Short mmCIF file of C-alpha atoms in Angstrom, two decimals:
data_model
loop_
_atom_site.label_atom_id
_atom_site.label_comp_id
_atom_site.label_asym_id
_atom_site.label_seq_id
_atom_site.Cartn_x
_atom_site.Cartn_y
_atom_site.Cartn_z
CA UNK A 858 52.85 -91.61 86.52
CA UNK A 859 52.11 -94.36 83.78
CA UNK A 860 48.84 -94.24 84.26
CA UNK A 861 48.59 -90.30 84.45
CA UNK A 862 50.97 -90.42 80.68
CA UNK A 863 47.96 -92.25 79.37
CA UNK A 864 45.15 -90.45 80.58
CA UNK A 865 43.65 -88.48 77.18
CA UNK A 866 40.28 -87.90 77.61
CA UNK A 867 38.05 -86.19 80.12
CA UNK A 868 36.91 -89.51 81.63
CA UNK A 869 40.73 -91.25 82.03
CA UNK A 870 41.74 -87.61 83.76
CA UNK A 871 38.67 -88.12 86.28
CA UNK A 872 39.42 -91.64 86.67
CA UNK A 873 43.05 -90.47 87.57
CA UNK A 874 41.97 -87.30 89.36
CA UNK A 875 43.97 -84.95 87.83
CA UNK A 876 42.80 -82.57 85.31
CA UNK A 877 44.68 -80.16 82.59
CA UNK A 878 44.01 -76.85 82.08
CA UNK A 879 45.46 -74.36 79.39
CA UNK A 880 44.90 -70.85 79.62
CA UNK A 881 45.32 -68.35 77.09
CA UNK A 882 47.17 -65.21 78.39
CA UNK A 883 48.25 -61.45 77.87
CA UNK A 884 50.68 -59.14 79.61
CA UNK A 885 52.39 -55.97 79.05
CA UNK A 886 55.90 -57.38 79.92
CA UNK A 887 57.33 -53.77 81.05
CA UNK A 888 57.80 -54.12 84.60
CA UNK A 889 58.44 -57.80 84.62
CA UNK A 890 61.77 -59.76 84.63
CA UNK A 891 60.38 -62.39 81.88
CA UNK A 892 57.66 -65.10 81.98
CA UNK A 893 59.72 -67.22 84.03
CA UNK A 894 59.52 -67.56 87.45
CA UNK A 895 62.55 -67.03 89.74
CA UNK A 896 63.00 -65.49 92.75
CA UNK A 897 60.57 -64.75 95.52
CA UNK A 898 62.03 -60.97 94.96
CA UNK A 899 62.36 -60.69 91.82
CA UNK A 900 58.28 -60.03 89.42
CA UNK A 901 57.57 -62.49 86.69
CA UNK A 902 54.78 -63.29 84.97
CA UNK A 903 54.86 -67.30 85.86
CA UNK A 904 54.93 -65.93 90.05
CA UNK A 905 51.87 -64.10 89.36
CA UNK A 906 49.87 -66.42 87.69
CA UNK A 907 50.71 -69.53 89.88
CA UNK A 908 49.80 -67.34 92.91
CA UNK A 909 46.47 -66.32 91.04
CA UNK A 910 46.10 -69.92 90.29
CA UNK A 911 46.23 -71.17 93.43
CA UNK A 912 44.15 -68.72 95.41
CA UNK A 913 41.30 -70.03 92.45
CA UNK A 914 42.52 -73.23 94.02
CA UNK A 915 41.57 -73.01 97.18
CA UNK A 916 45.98 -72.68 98.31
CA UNK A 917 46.77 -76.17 96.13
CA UNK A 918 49.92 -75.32 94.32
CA UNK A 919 50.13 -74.72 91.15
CA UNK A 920 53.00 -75.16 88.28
CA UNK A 921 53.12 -73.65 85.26
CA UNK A 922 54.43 -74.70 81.40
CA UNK A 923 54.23 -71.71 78.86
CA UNK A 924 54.47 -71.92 75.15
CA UNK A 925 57.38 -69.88 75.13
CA UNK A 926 59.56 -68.38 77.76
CA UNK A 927 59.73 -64.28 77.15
CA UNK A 928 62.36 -62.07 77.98
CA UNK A 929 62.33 -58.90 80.49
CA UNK A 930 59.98 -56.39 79.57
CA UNK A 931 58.92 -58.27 76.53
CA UNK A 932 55.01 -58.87 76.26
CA UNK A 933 52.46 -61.40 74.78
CA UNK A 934 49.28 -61.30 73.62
CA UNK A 935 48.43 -64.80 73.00
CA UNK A 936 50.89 -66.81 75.22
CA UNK A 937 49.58 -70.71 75.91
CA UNK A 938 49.84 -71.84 79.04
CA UNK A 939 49.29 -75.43 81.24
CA UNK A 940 48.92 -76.89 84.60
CA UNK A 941 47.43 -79.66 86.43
CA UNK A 942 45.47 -79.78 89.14
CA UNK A 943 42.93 -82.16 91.21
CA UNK A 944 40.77 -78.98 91.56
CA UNK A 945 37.19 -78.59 89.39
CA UNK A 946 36.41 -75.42 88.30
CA UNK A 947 34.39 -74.04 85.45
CA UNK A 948 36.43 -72.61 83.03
CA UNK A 949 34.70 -69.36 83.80
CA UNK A 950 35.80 -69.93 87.18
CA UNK A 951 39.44 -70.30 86.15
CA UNK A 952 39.60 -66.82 84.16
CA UNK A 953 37.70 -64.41 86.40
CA UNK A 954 38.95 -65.87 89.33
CA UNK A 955 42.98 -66.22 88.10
CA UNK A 956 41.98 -62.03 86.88
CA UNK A 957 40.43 -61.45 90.37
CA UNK A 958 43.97 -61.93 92.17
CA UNK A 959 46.29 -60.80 89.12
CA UNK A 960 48.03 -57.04 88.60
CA UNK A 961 46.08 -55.06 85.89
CA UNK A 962 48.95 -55.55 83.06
CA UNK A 963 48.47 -59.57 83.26
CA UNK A 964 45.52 -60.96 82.05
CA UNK A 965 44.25 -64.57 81.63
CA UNK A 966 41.84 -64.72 78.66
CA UNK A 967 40.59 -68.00 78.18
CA UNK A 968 40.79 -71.44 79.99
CA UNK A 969 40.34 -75.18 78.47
CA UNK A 970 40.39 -78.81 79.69
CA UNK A 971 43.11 -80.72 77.57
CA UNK A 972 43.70 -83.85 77.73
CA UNK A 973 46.83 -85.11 79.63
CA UNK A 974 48.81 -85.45 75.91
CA UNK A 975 48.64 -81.86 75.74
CA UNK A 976 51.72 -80.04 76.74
CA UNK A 977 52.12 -76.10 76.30
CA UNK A 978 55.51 -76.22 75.33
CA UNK A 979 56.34 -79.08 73.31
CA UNK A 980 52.84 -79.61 71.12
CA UNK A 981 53.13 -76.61 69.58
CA UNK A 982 54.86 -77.07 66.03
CA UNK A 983 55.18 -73.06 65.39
CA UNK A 984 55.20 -69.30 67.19
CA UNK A 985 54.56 -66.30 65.81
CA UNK A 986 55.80 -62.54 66.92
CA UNK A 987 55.35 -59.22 66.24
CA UNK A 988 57.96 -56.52 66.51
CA UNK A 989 56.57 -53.06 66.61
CA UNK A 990 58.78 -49.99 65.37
CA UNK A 991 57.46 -46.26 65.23
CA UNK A 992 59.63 -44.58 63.40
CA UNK A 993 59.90 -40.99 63.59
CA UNK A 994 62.42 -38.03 64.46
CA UNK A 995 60.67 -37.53 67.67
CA UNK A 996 60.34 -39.87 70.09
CA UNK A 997 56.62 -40.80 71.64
CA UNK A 998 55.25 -39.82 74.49
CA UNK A 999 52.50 -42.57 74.36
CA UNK A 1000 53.16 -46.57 74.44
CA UNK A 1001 57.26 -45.45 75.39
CA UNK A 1002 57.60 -49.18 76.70
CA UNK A 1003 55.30 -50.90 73.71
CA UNK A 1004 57.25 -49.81 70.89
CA UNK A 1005 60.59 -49.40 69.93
CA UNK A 1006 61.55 -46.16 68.63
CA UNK A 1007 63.99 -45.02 65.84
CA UNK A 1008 64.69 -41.57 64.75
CA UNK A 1009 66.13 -42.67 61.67
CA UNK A 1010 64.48 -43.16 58.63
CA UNK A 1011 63.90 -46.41 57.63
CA UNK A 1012 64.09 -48.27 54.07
CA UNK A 1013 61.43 -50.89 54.29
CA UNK A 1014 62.19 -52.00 50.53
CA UNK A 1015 65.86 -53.01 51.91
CA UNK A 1016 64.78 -54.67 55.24
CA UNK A 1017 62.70 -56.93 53.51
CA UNK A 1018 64.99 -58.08 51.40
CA UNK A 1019 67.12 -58.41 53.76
CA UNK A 1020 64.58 -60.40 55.83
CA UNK A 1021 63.72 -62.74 52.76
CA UNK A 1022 67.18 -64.39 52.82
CA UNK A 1023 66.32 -65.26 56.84
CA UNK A 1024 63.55 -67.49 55.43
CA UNK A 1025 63.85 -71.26 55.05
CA UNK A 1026 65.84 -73.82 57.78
CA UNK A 1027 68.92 -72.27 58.94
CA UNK A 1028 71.72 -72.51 62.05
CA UNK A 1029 70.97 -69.00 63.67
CA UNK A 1030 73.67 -69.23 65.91
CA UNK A 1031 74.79 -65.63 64.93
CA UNK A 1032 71.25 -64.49 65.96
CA UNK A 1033 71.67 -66.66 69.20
CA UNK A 1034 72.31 -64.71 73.01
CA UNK A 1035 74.93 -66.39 74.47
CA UNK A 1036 73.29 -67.35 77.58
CA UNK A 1037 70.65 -69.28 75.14
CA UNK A 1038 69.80 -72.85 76.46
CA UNK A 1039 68.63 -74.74 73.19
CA UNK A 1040 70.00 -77.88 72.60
CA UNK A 1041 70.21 -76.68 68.63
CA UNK A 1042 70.56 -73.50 66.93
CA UNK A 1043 68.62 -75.08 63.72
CA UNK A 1044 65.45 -73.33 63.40
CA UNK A 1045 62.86 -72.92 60.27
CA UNK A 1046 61.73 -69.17 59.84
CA UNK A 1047 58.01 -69.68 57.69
CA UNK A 1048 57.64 -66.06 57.76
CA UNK A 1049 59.04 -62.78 57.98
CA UNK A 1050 57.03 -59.79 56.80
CA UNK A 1051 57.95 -55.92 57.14
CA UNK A 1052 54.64 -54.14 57.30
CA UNK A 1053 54.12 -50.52 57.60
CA UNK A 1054 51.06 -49.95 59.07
CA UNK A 1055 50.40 -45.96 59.66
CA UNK A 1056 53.12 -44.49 61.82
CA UNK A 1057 54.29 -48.10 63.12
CA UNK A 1058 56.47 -50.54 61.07
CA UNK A 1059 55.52 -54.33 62.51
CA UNK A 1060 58.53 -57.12 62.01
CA UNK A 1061 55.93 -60.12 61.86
CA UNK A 1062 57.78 -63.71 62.06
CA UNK A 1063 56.66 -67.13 62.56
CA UNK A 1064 58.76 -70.02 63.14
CA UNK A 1065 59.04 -73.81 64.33
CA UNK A 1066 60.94 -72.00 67.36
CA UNK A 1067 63.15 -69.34 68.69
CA UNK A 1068 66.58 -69.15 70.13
CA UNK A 1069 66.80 -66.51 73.05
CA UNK A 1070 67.07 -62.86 71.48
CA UNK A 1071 66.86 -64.58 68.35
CA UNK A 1072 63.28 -62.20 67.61
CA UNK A 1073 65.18 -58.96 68.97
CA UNK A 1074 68.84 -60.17 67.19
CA UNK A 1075 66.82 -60.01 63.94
CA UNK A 1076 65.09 -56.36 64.53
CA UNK A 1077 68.42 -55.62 65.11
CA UNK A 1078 69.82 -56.43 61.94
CA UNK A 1079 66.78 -55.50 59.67
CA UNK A 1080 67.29 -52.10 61.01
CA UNK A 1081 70.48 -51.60 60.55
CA UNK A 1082 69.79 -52.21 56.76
CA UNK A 1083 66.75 -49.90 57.13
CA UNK A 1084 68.85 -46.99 58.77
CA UNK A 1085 71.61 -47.66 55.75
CA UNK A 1086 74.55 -48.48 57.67
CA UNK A 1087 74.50 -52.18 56.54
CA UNK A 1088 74.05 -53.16 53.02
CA UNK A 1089 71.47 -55.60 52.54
CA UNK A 1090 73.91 -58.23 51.75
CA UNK A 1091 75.13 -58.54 55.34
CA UNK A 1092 72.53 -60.15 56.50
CA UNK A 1093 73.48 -63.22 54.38
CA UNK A 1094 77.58 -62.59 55.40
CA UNK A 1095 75.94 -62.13 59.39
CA UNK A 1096 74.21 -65.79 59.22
CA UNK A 1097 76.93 -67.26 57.57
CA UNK A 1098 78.93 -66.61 59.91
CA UNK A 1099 77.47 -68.17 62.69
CA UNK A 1100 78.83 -65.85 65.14
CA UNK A 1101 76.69 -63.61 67.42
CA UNK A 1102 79.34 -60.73 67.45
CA UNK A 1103 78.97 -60.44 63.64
CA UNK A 1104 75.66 -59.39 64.10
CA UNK A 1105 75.26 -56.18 65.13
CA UNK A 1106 72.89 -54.29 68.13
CA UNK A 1107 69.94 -56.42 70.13
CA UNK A 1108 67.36 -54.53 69.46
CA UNK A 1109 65.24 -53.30 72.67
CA UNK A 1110 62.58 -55.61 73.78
CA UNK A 1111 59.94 -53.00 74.23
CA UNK A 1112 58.18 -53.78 70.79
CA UNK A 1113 58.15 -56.95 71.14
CA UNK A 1114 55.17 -59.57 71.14
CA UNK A 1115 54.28 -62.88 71.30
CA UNK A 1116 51.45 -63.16 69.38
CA UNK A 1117 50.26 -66.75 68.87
CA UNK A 1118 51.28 -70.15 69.47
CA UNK A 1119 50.17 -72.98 66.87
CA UNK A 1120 48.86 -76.65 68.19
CA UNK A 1121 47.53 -79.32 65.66
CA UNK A 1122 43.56 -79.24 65.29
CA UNK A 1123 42.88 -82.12 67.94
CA UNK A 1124 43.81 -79.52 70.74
CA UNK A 1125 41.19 -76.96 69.18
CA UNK A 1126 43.43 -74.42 71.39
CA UNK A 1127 41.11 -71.43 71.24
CA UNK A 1128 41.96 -68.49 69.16
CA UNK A 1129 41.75 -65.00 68.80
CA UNK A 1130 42.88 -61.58 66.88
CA UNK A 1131 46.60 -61.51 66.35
CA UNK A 1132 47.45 -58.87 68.92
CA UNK A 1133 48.55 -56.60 69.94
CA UNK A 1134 45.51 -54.78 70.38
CA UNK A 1135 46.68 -50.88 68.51
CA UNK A 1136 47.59 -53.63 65.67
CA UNK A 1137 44.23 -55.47 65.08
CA UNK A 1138 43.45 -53.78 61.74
CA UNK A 1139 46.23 -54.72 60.70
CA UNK A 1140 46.09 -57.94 57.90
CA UNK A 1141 47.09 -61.22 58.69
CA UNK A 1142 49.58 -61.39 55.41
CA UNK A 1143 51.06 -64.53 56.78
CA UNK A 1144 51.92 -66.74 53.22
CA UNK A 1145 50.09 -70.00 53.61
CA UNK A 1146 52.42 -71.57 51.04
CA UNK A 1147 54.74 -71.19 53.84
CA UNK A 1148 52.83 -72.82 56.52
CA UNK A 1149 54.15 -76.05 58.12
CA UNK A 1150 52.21 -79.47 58.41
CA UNK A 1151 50.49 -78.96 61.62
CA UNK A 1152 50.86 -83.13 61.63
#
């Protein structure tokens, strides 16, 4: 295992014949009971892809680490996964034949070699989701499970001032599930944006990490101030507070996207549009002043 902890480049990993491999991947979350894998009965987006995996190769068993663990029915569009495996295959290989064995609404988009440092989860120094809202007096018929609808008009001056005093280092425990796992509920928020964007309003936040609901638990809020039946200065009373029942409705997960994990440069993780794909005019207004060292 020593020996395997040390292994960095391309030559220790075939020297200790095991390689890593990260995929990139997106899935519409909607008939899945989260990313992570649990019983043989019950669909997930980590039972999938290992299965695909494996088939590619050739039955070895694979194990999956993902960037970030997603809740039922919530999707991705850019989540970063890892696994290792004594199997060599082109990276080509990897995608089209992981796609080959995988349900339509999962889809692996890219796979790289990393180096045995790399790990999925804990390299990554930042996330970055999207909340989708269409707002309008009738519900849709189209993208029902890919956006969140509210019939009530929505302030968007209010919400983000209410969002602005979410930014900075904070204990979110009043935006915290109670069946979340994290060993703190200290997390920095580097950005939270509410962006019209035609018929759609988009909750875009990036952080050093997320508690569970703690995406959702924050919709939830902002449009409560939206709808007018908070004042904006709840929000501040809400995190003070540090208690979940103080803070309102979880919004629904259908609007919700992960949209891009960050990995310092030595990784050179690939990259693409900041999903999901109905949003990719949208503009990347993401303050850089805001950014953390990527270290």
């Amino acid at each position: 295992m020593q020996k395997q902890q040390l292994a960095t480049t391309a030559a220790d990993m075939a020297a200790v014949g095991v390689y890593r491999i990260a995929l990139g991947v997106e899935y519409k979350g909607s008939a899945y009971h989260g990313f992570q894998r649990q019983t043989d009965d019950v669909p997930s987006i980590q039972g999938h892809l290992e299965q695909a995996l494996s088939q590619v190769a050739g039955g070895e068993a694979v194990s999956l680490t993902c960037a970030g663990r997603t809740d039922a029915m919530v999707h991705a569009c850019a989540q970063v996964v890892h696994f290792d495996t004594q199997v060599v295959r082109s990276e080509t290989a990897w995608v089209m034949g992981a796609n080959r064995y995988l349900p339509a609404d999962i889809s692996v988009i890219w796979a790289k070699p990393m180096p045995l440092e790399f790990n999925a989860r804990f390299s990554a120094y930042a996330r970055r989701y999207r909340y989708v809202i269409y707002q309008n007096q009738v519900r849709p018929a189209h993208l029902g499970q890919e956006v969140t609808w509210c019939s009530k008009p929505l302030n968007l001056t209010k919400m983000q001032q209410a969002a602005d005093q979410l930014l900075g280092t904070h204990d979110f425990s009043a935006f915290r599930a109670q069946q979340c796992q994290a060993k703190s509920p200290i997390k920095t928020i580097y950005h939270l944006q509410v962006i019209p964007f035609g018929k759609l309003i988009v909750i875009d936040v990036r952080a050093d990490a997320f508690l569970h609901h703690m995406v959702r638990n924050i919709a939830g809020v902002l449009m409560a101030v939206g709808t007018g039946s908070k004042p904006v200065e709840w929000v501040t009373q809400v995190l003070a507070s540090k208690d979940r029942t103080k803070g309102g409705v979880t919004a629904p997960p259908y609007g919700l996207y992960m949209v891009k994990a960050d990995y310092p440069e030595q990784f050179a993780v690939p990259e693409r549009f900041l999903g999901p794909l109905f949003l990719t005019a949208l503009p990347d207004i993401a303050q850089s002043e805001n950014q953390p060292n990527a270290g």
